[in-house]
């Protein structure tokens, strides 16, 4: 059951926002879909984008400036929300980096989060299966990327579901969350204190443990105020080099953590995905 | 005196937000500037964008997706706020279509608005003069465009200041405000009940009275929910035809009033400005 919240003509296609009852989350979930003009004539490749802390299903569509390129390349774009909403869990809205707007794209195992905070299964299973049923998207040509917390989500979900995502990239990802305050807070809250459970949701640890992904594109701004403490792309780079995981890590002088950086590189990311998804 | 609120690298240039003490408004005013990469090497042409109701100096930079094209064409973009802020005038925040966020790009003559609501002079005189002093902008190559209330502002300010703006365009402008509820409310509140005073701020009436502007580009979505009651581009079109004012009015099936429409046509608008400003 799909509820249309709004639809807007955009570059010859349609930017829409939708709500459906998620069995995985146990609550209604919103998401955005940009349908390029080509989708009017048949299924097209689709790229999922996972947003960062405090964002929602609208952020990317408004701020990332990706629709022009998606229309040119014939890519559908799907943007999930970043957490369950309206759970009634006490304290869920107390912090900007945990709880509401901060699902970290994993399935929580700890109370009171476990019943609803299941964004890993929601994104990689339920929404992954739902989109090609509800829209003209090719189930066999799916890419995944994201920003910050969503970059962490893109890398980890791709590494945990080999073969599911044909193309993967990330912008300023939390690349080694076991070394980051954001990661400590999220993992201890959602997963408890067993560090072995944390490693299964850390892109750097997954690569060290032998997980593989398609050749990766990662962009990082060097004026990003979160770079030194929270992001650690060098740890991911080292792990990829040691494991033989193909990675193009581009460092950009002067760029910060926000959507003005994302605007600047998003076309390159869609080209990266199109190269594989349209081949 | 220019206060930098934030600056963000963007497409090789800088998207910044600033505040200055406005003598015209009598209060601090914020505005945005996108400096394209070319501005690092010397003054570049500049295009002012006037936003619509409820918007502020950040809206265009976030939602319009114009920076990529501005960087390619070497155009600076300047985005004023849409009204004075923090005036202390009772009731200024009571409505979304009058007062705060709704300055209508004119100088109010009526109490209690007259002391601060002077957006016409602020945009066309003070900020117009200030930008080339504070940034690498060419004072002799200035364009003007806007959306909705800001489209009204762009058309009327250009018609009232012949020769000042070398290139002019509008997206879904309030093109005949004397025939629109938004216009009635703004004009009666800011200007009083003398309809002769209203006509001096109505693009259609100005053209009928003989005012001239550079060849105009106007885009209008046909699924725009405000089209029939508030915008009236056909009245402006008729006036331009009768007066010999060059106008390209493009009507777009399916497009609404929002920024997903603006995204879609903004590159064409910047190309329109660049054609004159870079000649």
Coordinates of C-alpha atoms in Angstrom, one line a residue:
Chain A
X1 CA 0.0 0.0 0.0
X2 CA 1.6 3.2 -1.2
X3 CA 0.4 6.6 -0.2
X4 CA 1.5 9.6 -2.4
X5 CA 2.3 12.6 -0.2
X6 CA 3.3 14.9 -3.1
X7 CA 4.6 14.8 -6.6
X8 CA 6.4 17.5 -8.5
X9 CA 7.4 17.6 -12.2
X10 CA 11.2 18.0 -12.3
X11 CA 13.5 17.9 -15.4
X12 CA 10.9 16.0 -17.4
X13 CA 10.5 13.4 -14.6
X14 CA 8.8 13.4 -11.3
X15 CA 10.1 14.1 -7.8
X16 CA 7.7 12.3 -5.4
X17 CA 7.3 11.7 -1.7
X18 CA 5.5 8.6 -0.4
X19 CA 4.5 6.7 2.7
X20 CA 4.0 3.0 3.2
X21 CA 3.4 0.7 6.2
X22 CA 6.7 -0.9 6.9
X23 CA 6.5 -4.4 8.3
X24 CA 10.2 -4.3 9.2
X25 CA 9.9 -1.0 11.2
X26 CA 6.4 -1.7 12.4
X27 CA 5.4 1.9 11.6
X28 CA 4.7 4.0 8.5
X29 CA 7.9 5.1 6.7
X30 CA 8.3 8.0 4.3
X31 CA 10.7 8.0 1.3
X32 CA 11.4 10.0 -1.8
X33 CA 11.7 8.8 -5.4
X34 CA 12.9 10.8 -8.4
X35 CA 11.7 9.1 -11.5
X36 CA 13.7 10.3 -14.6
X37 CA 11.8 10.9 -17.9
X38 CA 13.1 7.5 -19.1
X39 CA 11.0 5.7 -16.5
X40 CA 7.9 6.6 -18.3
X41 CA 8.9 4.1 -21.0
X42 CA 10.1 1.2 -18.9
X43 CA 12.1 0.1 -15.9
X44 CA 15.4 2.1 -15.3
X45 CA 18.4 1.5 -13.0
X46 CA 17.9 2.8 -9.5
X47 CA 20.3 4.4 -7.0
X48 CA 19.5 4.5 -3.3
X49 CA 20.9 7.4 -1.3
X50 CA 21.2 7.2 2.5
X51 CA 21.2 10.6 4.2
X52 CA 23.1 11.7 7.3
X53 CA 22.3 12.6 10.9
X54 CA 19.2 14.9 11.3
X55 CA 18.1 14.5 7.7
X56 CA 14.9 13.0 6.4
X57 CA 13.5 11.7 3.1
X58 CA 13.3 15.2 1.6
X59 CA 16.8 16.4 2.3
X60 CA 18.6 15.0 -0.7
X61 CA 15.9 16.0 -3.2
X62 CA 16.0 19.6 -2.0
X63 CA 19.7 20.1 -1.3
X64 CA 21.8 17.7 -3.4
X65 CA 21.0 19.0 -6.8
X66 CA 21.1 15.6 -8.4
X67 CA 17.9 15.5 -10.4
X68 CA 19.4 17.2 -13.5
X69 CA 22.1 14.5 -13.8
X70 CA 19.7 11.7 -12.9
X71 CA 17.4 12.9 -15.7
X72 CA 20.3 13.0 -18.2
X73 CA 21.6 9.5 -17.2
X74 CA 18.2 7.9 -16.8
X75 CA 18.7 6.9 -13.1
X76 CA 15.9 6.6 -10.6
X77 CA 16.9 8.0 -7.1
X78 CA 15.4 6.6 -3.9
X79 CA 15.8 8.4 -0.6
X80 CA 14.7 6.7 2.6
X81 CA 14.2 8.5 5.9
X82 CA 17.0 8.2 8.4
X83 CA 15.1 6.5 11.2
X84 CA 11.7 5.4 12.4
X85 CA 9.5 8.2 13.4
X86 CA 6.8 8.5 16.0
X87 CA 7.9 5.4 17.9
X88 CA 6.8 6.8 21.3
X89 CA 10.2 5.6 22.7
X90 CA 11.1 8.0 25.6
X91 CA 14.2 10.0 24.8
X92 CA 14.2 9.2 21.1
X93 CA 14.3 12.9 20.3
X94 CA 16.7 13.9 23.0
X95 CA 19.8 14.0 20.9
X96 CA 20.6 14.9 17.3
X97 CA 23.1 12.1 16.8
X98 CA 21.1 9.2 18.3
X99 CA 17.5 8.0 18.1
X100 CA 15.2 10.0 15.8
X101 CA 17.0 11.0 12.6
X102 CA 19.9 8.8 13.5
X103 CA 19.1 5.2 12.7
X104 CA 22.6 4.3 11.5
X105 CA 21.3 1.8 9.0
X106 CA 21.5 -1.2 11.3
X107 CA 19.1 -3.4 13.3
X108 CA 19.2 -2.5 17.0
X109 CA 19.4 -5.4 19.4
X110 CA 18.9 -3.4 22.6
X111 CA 15.8 -2.2 24.4
X112 CA 14.0 0.1 23.9
X113 CA 15.3 0.4 20.3
X114 CA 15.1 -3.1 19.0
X115 CA 11.4 -3.2 18.0
X116 CA 11.5 -0.2 15.6
X117 CA 15.1 0.7 14.9
X118 CA 15.7 -1.8 12.1
X119 CA 16.9 0.5 9.4
X120 CA 19.4 -2.1 8.1
X121 CA 16.8 -4.6 7.2
X122 CA 14.4 -1.9 6.1
X123 CA 16.7 -0.4 3.5
X124 CA 18.5 -3.5 2.3
X125 CA 15.5 -5.8 2.3
X126 CA 12.0 -4.3 2.6
X127 CA 12.5 -1.0 0.6
X128 CA 14.9 -2.7 -1.8
X129 CA 12.2 -5.2 -2.7
X130 CA 9.3 -2.7 -2.6
X131 CA 10.7 -0.1 -5.0
X132 CA 10.8 -2.3 -8.1
X133 CA 7.3 -3.4 -7.3
X134 CA 5.9 0.1 -6.9
X135 CA 8.0 2.0 -9.5
X136 CA 9.6 1.4 -12.9
X137 CA 12.9 0.4 -11.4
X138 CA 15.1 -2.5 -12.4
X139 CA 15.6 -4.9 -9.5
X140 CA 18.8 -6.2 -11.1
X141 CA 20.5 -2.7 -11.6
X142 CA 20.7 -1.1 -8.1
X143 CA 23.3 1.2 -6.8
X144 CA 23.8 2.6 -3.3
X145 CA 25.4 5.7 -1.9
X146 CA 25.2 8.0 1.0
X147 CA 26.6 10.9 3.0
X148 CA 28.2 10.9 6.5
X149 CA 26.0 8.4 8.6
X150 CA 24.5 7.5 5.2
X151 CA 28.0 6.9 3.7
X152 CA 28.6 4.5 6.6
X153 CA 25.3 2.9 5.8
X154 CA 26.1 2.6 2.1
X155 CA 29.5 1.0 2.6
X156 CA 28.4 -1.4 5.4
X157 CA 25.2 -2.5 3.7
X158 CA 27.0 -3.1 0.4
X159 CA 29.7 -5.1 2.2
X160 CA 27.2 -7.1 4.2
X161 CA 25.0 -7.9 1.1
X162 CA 27.6 -8.9 -1.6
X163 CA 26.2 -8.9 -5.1
X164 CA 23.0 -6.9 -4.1
X165 CA 24.4 -3.5 -5.1
X166 CA 26.1 -3.3 -8.4
X167 CA 27.6 0.1 -7.8
X168 CA 28.5 1.8 -4.5
X169 CA 29.9 5.1 -3.4
X170 CA 30.0 7.5 -0.4
X171 CA 30.5 11.2 0.4
X172 CA 32.3 12.0 3.7
X173 CA 31.3 8.7 5.2
X174 CA 31.8 7.7 8.8
X175 CA 34.3 5.2 7.6
X176 CA 35.5 3.6 10.8
X177 CA 32.8 4.2 13.4
X178 CA 34.5 2.1 16.1
X179 CA 37.0 4.9 16.2
X180 CA 34.4 7.7 16.2
X181 CA 32.3 9.2 19.1
X182 CA 29.2 9.0 16.8
X183 CA 29.9 5.4 16.3
X184 CA 30.5 4.6 20.0
X185 CA 27.3 6.3 21.0
X186 CA 25.2 4.6 18.3
X187 CA 26.7 1.1 18.6
X188 CA 26.6 1.1 22.4
X189 CA 23.0 2.3 22.4
X190 CA 21.7 0.1 19.6
X191 CA 23.9 -2.9 19.9
X192 CA 25.1 -3.0 23.5
X193 CA 28.7 -3.2 24.7
X194 CA 29.8 -6.3 22.8
X195 CA 32.4 -5.0 20.4
X196 CA 32.2 -8.0 18.2
X197 CA 28.7 -6.9 17.3
X198 CA 30.0 -3.4 16.5
X199 CA 32.6 -4.7 14.0
X200 CA 29.8 -6.2 11.9
X201 CA 28.6 -2.6 11.2
X202 CA 32.0 -0.9 10.7
X203 CA 33.1 -0.6 7.0
X204 CA 36.8 -0.7 7.9
X205 CA 36.4 -3.8 10.1
X206 CA 34.2 -5.5 7.4
X207 CA 36.9 -5.0 4.8
X208 CA 39.6 -6.2 7.2
X209 CA 37.4 -9.3 7.7
X210 CA 37.3 -10.1 4.0
X211 CA 34.0 -8.6 2.9
X212 CA 34.0 -7.3 -0.7
X213 CA 32.2 -4.5 -2.5
X214 CA 32.2 -3.2 -6.1
X215 CA 34.9 -0.7 -6.9
X216 CA 34.2 2.2 -4.5
X217 CA 34.2 6.0 -5.1
X218 CA 34.6 8.0 -1.9
X219 CA 34.8 11.9 -1.8
X220 CA 36.0 13.7 1.3
X221 CA 36.4 17.5 1.9
X222 CA 39.5 18.6 3.8
X223 CA 37.8 21.5 5.5
X224 CA 35.2 19.1 7.0
X225 CA 35.0 19.9 10.7
X226 CA 34.2 16.2 11.5
X227 CA 37.0 14.7 9.5
X228 CA 39.6 14.2 12.2
X229 CA 37.4 13.0 15.0
X230 CA 34.5 11.2 13.3
X231 CA 35.2 10.1 9.7
X232 CA 38.6 8.4 9.5
X233 CA 38.7 7.7 5.7
X234 CA 42.4 6.9 6.0
X235 CA 41.6 3.9 8.1
X236 CA 39.2 2.7 5.5
X237 CA 41.8 3.4 2.8
X238 CA 44.4 1.4 4.6
X239 CA 42.0 -1.5 5.0
X240 CA 41.0 -1.5 1.4
X241 CA 44.6 -1.4 0.2
X242 CA 45.6 -4.3 2.4
X243 CA 42.5 -6.3 1.3
X244 CA 42.7 -5.5 -2.4
X245 CA 39.3 -3.8 -2.3
X246 CA 39.3 -1.3 -5.2
X247 CA 38.8 2.3 -3.8
X248 CA 39.1 5.7 -5.4
X249 CA 39.3 8.1 -2.4
X250 CA 39.4 11.8 -3.5
X251 CA 40.3 14.5 -1.1
X252 CA 39.1 18.0 -1.8
X253 CA 40.8 21.1 -0.4
X254 CA 38.6 23.6 1.2
X255 CA 35.3 21.7 1.1
X256 CA 33.2 21.2 4.3
X257 CA 30.7 18.5 5.4
X258 CA 27.6 20.0 4.0
X259 CA 25.4 19.9 1.0
X260 CA 27.4 22.6 -0.9
X261 CA 30.1 19.9 -1.1
X262 CA 27.5 17.3 -2.0
X263 CA 26.2 19.5 -4.8
X264 CA 29.7 19.8 -6.2
X265 CA 30.4 16.0 -6.4
X266 CA 27.0 14.5 -6.8
X267 CA 27.2 14.4 -10.6
X268 CA 30.4 12.5 -10.4
X269 CA 28.8 9.9 -8.1
X270 CA 25.8 9.4 -10.4
X271 CA 28.2 9.0 -13.3
X272 CA 30.1 6.4 -11.3
X273 CA 26.9 4.5 -10.7
X274 CA 25.7 4.9 -14.3
X275 CA 28.9 3.5 -15.6
X276 CA 28.1 0.1 -14.0
X277 CA 24.3 0.2 -13.9
X278 CA 23.9 1.2 -17.6
X279 CA 26.6 -1.1 -18.9
Chain B
X1 CA 30.8 46.8 7.3
X2 CA 30.3 43.2 6.2
X3 CA 29.9 40.3 8.6
X4 CA 30.5 36.8 7.2
X5 CA 28.0 34.4 8.7
X6 CA 29.3 31.3 6.8
X7 CA 31.2 30.4 3.7
X8 CA 31.2 27.0 1.9
X9 CA 33.3 25.9 -1.0
X10 CA 31.0 25.0 -3.9
X11 CA 31.8 24.1 -7.5
X12 CA 35.3 25.7 -7.2
X13 CA 33.7 28.9 -5.9
X14 CA 32.3 30.0 -2.6
X15 CA 28.7 30.1 -1.4
X16 CA 28.6 32.6 1.4
X17 CA 26.1 34.2 3.7
X18 CA 26.6 37.7 5.0
X19 CA 25.1 40.4 7.2
X20 CA 25.5 44.2 7.0
X21 CA 23.9 47.2 8.6
X22 CA 21.4 48.6 6.1
X23 CA 20.9 52.3 6.2
X24 CA 17.9 52.0 4.0
X25 CA 16.1 49.4 6.1
X26 CA 17.5 50.8 9.4
X27 CA 18.3 47.2 10.6
X28 CA 20.9 44.5 9.8
X29 CA 20.1 42.6 6.6
X30 CA 21.3 39.2 5.5
X31 CA 22.1 38.2 2.0
X32 CA 23.8 35.3 0.1
X33 CA 26.5 35.5 -2.5
X34 CA 27.7 32.7 -4.8
X35 CA 31.1 33.7 -6.1
X36 CA 32.0 31.5 -9.1
X37 CA 35.6 30.4 -9.6
X38 CA 36.3 33.1 -12.1
X39 CA 35.7 35.8 -9.4
X40 CA 39.1 34.8 -7.9
X41 CA 40.7 36.4 -10.9
X42 CA 38.7 39.7 -11.2
X43 CA 35.2 41.2 -11.3
X44 CA 32.5 39.1 -13.0
X45 CA 29.0 39.8 -14.1
X46 CA 26.4 39.5 -11.3
X47 CA 22.8 38.4 -11.2
X48 CA 20.5 39.3 -8.4
X49 CA 17.7 36.8 -7.5
X50 CA 14.6 37.9 -5.6
X51 CA 12.9 35.1 -3.7
X52 CA 9.2 34.6 -3.0
X53 CA 6.9 34.7 0.0
X54 CA 8.2 33.0 3.2
X55 CA 11.7 32.6 1.7
X56 CA 14.9 34.1 3.0
X57 CA 18.5 34.7 1.8
X58 CA 19.3 31.0 1.9
X59 CA 16.4 29.5 0.0
X60 CA 17.7 30.0 -3.5
X61 CA 21.2 28.7 -2.6
X62 CA 19.8 25.5 -1.1
X63 CA 16.9 24.8 -3.4
X64 CA 17.4 26.3 -6.8
X65 CA 20.4 24.2 -8.0
X66 CA 22.0 27.2 -9.8
X67 CA 25.6 27.1 -8.6
X68 CA 26.8 24.5 -11.1
X69 CA 25.6 26.7 -14.0
X70 CA 26.8 29.9 -12.4
X71 CA 30.3 28.3 -12.0
X72 CA 30.3 27.3 -15.7
X73 CA 29.1 30.7 -16.9
X74 CA 31.2 32.8 -14.5
X75 CA 28.2 34.5 -13.0
X76 CA 28.0 35.8 -9.4
X77 CA 24.6 35.2 -7.7
X78 CA 23.3 37.6 -5.0
X79 CA 20.2 36.6 -3.0
X80 CA 18.7 39.2 -0.6
X81 CA 16.3 38.4 2.2
X82 CA 12.6 39.0 1.4
X83 CA 11.9 41.6 4.1
X84 CA 13.3 43.4 7.1
X85 CA 13.6 41.1 10.2
X86 CA 13.3 41.9 13.8
X87 CA 11.4 45.2 13.3
X88 CA 9.4 44.9 16.5
X89 CA 6.3 45.9 14.5
X90 CA 3.3 44.3 16.1
X91 CA 1.7 41.8 13.8
X92 CA 4.6 41.6 11.3
X93 CA 4.7 37.8 11.7
X94 CA 1.0 37.3 11.8
X95 CA 0.6 36.3 8.1
X96 CA 2.8 34.4 5.6
X97 CA 1.9 36.7 2.7
X98 CA 2.3 40.1 4.4
X99 CA 5.0 41.6 6.7
X100 CA 7.9 39.3 7.6
X101 CA 9.1 37.4 4.6
X102 CA 6.8 39.4 2.3
X103 CA 8.4 42.7 1.6
X104 CA 7.2 42.8 -2.0
X105 CA 10.3 44.7 -3.2
X106 CA 8.7 48.2 -2.7
X107 CA 9.0 51.1 -0.2
X108 CA 6.1 51.2 2.1
X109 CA 4.4 54.6 2.7
X110 CA 2.0 53.5 5.4
X111 CA 2.4 53.2 9.2
X112 CA 3.7 51.0 10.8
X113 CA 5.5 49.6 7.8
X114 CA 7.1 52.8 6.3
X115 CA 10.2 53.0 8.5
X116 CA 11.7 49.6 7.7
X117 CA 9.8 48.0 4.8
X118 CA 11.9 49.7 2.1
X119 CA 12.9 46.6 0.1
X120 CA 12.6 48.5 -3.2
X121 CA 15.3 51.0 -2.4
X122 CA 17.3 48.4 -0.5
X123 CA 17.6 46.0 -3.4
X124 CA 17.8 48.5 -6.3
X125 CA 20.0 51.1 -4.6
X126 CA 21.8 50.1 -1.4
X127 CA 22.6 46.4 -2.1
X128 CA 23.1 47.1 -5.8
X129 CA 25.8 49.6 -4.9
X130 CA 27.2 47.6 -2.0
X131 CA 27.9 44.3 -3.8
X132 CA 30.5 45.6 -6.3
X133 CA 32.2 47.3 -3.4
X134 CA 32.4 44.2 -1.3
X135 CA 32.8 41.5 -3.9
X136 CA 34.5 41.0 -7.3
X137 CA 31.3 41.9 -9.2
X138 CA 31.1 44.2 -12.2
X139 CA 28.8 47.2 -11.5
X140 CA 28.2 47.6 -15.2
X141 CA 27.0 44.0 -15.9
X142 CA 24.1 43.3 -13.6
X143 CA 21.1 41.1 -14.2
X144 CA 17.9 40.6 -12.2
X145 CA 15.5 37.7 -11.8
X146 CA 13.2 36.3 -9.3
X147 CA 10.3 33.9 -8.4
X148 CA 6.7 34.6 -7.6
X149 CA 6.7 37.7 -5.4
X150 CA 10.4 38.0 -6.4
X151 CA 9.4 37.7 -10.1
X152 CA 7.1 40.7 -9.5
X153 CA 10.1 42.4 -7.8
X154 CA 12.4 41.6 -10.7
X155 CA 10.0 42.9 -13.4
X156 CA 8.9 46.0 -11.5
X157 CA 12.4 47.1 -10.4
X158 CA 13.8 46.6 -13.9
X159 CA 10.9 48.6 -15.4
X160 CA 11.4 51.4 -12.8
X161 CA 15.2 51.6 -13.2
X162 CA 15.7 51.6 -16.9
X163 CA 19.3 50.8 -17.9
X164 CA 20.3 49.6 -14.5
X165 CA 19.7 45.9 -15.2
X166 CA 21.1 44.6 -18.5
X167 CA 19.3 41.3 -18.3
X168 CA 16.0 40.5 -16.7
X169 CA 13.8 37.4 -16.3
X170 CA 11.2 35.9 -14.0
X171 CA 9.8 32.5 -12.9
X172 CA 6.1 32.3 -12.1
X173 CA 6.0 36.0 -11.3
X174 CA 3.0 37.8 -9.8
X175 CA 2.7 39.6 -13.1
X176 CA -0.4 41.7 -12.5
X177 CA -0.6 42.2 -8.7
X178 CA -3.5 44.7 -9.0
X179 CA -5.6 41.7 -10.1
X180 CA -4.3 39.3 -7.4
X181 CA -5.3 38.9 -3.8
X182 CA -1.6 38.8 -2.8
X183 CA -1.2 42.2 -4.5
X184 CA -4.3 43.7 -3.0
X185 CA -3.2 42.7 0.5
X186 CA 0.3 44.0 0.1
X187 CA -0.5 47.2 -1.7
X188 CA -3.3 48.2 0.6
X189 CA -1.1 47.5 3.6
X190 CA 2.1 49.0 2.4
X191 CA 0.8 51.7 0.1
X192 CA -2.7 52.6 1.3
X193 CA -5.8 52.7 -0.8
X194 CA -4.7 55.0 -3.6
X195 CA -4.7 52.8 -6.6
X196 CA -2.4 55.2 -8.6
X197 CA 0.3 54.3 -6.1
X198 CA -0.4 50.6 -6.7
X199 CA 0.1 50.9 -10.4
X200 CA 3.7 52.1 -10.0
X201 CA 4.4 48.6 -8.5
X202 CA 2.5 46.5 -11.0
X203 CA 4.6 45.1 -13.9
X204 CA 1.6 45.0 -16.3
X205 CA 0.6 48.6 -15.5
X206 CA 4.2 49.8 -15.8
X207 CA 4.4 48.3 -19.3
X208 CA 1.1 49.8 -20.2
X209 CA 2.4 53.2 -19.1
X210 CA 5.4 52.9 -21.4
X211 CA 8.2 51.6 -19.2
X212 CA 10.8 49.5 -21.0
X213 CA 13.0 46.6 -19.9
X214 CA 15.5 44.4 -21.7
X215 CA 14.1 41.4 -23.6
X216 CA 12.4 39.4 -21.0
X217 CA 12.3 35.6 -20.3
X218 CA 9.4 34.4 -18.2
X219 CA 8.7 30.7 -17.3
X220 CA 5.3 29.6 -16.0
X221 CA 4.2 26.1 -14.9
X222 CA 0.7 25.2 -15.9
X223 CA 0.1 23.0 -12.8
X224 CA 0.8 26.0 -10.6
X225 CA -2.0 26.2 -8.1
X226 CA -1.5 30.0 -7.9
X227 CA -1.7 30.6 -11.6
X228 CA -5.3 31.5 -12.2
X229 CA -5.9 33.6 -9.1
X230 CA -2.5 35.2 -8.3
X231 CA -0.1 35.3 -11.2
X232 CA -1.9 36.4 -14.5
X233 CA 1.0 36.2 -16.9
X234 CA -1.5 36.5 -19.8
X235 CA -2.2 40.1 -18.7
X236 CA 1.5 40.9 -18.7
X237 CA 1.9 39.1 -22.1
X238 CA -0.9 41.2 -23.6
X239 CA 0.6 44.4 -22.2
X240 CA 4.0 43.6 -23.6
X241 CA 2.6 42.7 -27.0
X242 CA 0.7 46.0 -27.2
X243 CA 3.7 48.0 -26.0
X244 CA 6.3 46.3 -28.1
X245 CA 8.2 45.0 -25.1
X246 CA 10.1 41.9 -26.1
X247 CA 9.0 38.9 -24.0
X248 CA 9.5 35.2 -24.3
X249 CA 6.8 33.6 -22.1
X250 CA 7.2 29.8 -21.9
X251 CA 4.3 27.7 -20.5
X252 CA 5.3 24.3 -19.1
X253 CA 2.7 21.5 -18.8
X254 CA 2.7 19.7 -15.5
X255 CA 5.0 22.0 -13.5
X256 CA 3.9 23.5 -10.2
X257 CA 4.9 26.7 -8.3
X258 CA 7.8 25.3 -6.3
X259 CA 11.6 24.9 -6.4
X260 CA 11.4 21.6 -8.4
X261 CA 10.2 23.7 -11.2
X262 CA 12.8 26.4 -10.5
X263 CA 15.5 23.7 -10.6
X264 CA 14.3 22.6 -14.0
X265 CA 14.5 26.1 -15.7
X266 CA 17.1 27.9 -13.7
X267 CA 20.0 27.0 -16.1
X268 CA 18.0 28.5 -19.0
X269 CA 17.6 31.7 -17.0
X270 CA 21.3 32.0 -16.2
X271 CA 22.0 31.3 -19.9
X272 CA 19.6 34.1 -20.8
X273 CA 21.5 36.5 -18.4
X274 CA 24.9 35.3 -19.5
X275 CA 24.0 36.0 -23.2
X276 CA 23.8 39.7 -22.4
X277 CA 26.1 40.1 -19.4
X278 CA 29.0 38.3 -21.0
X279 CA 28.6 39.9 -24.4

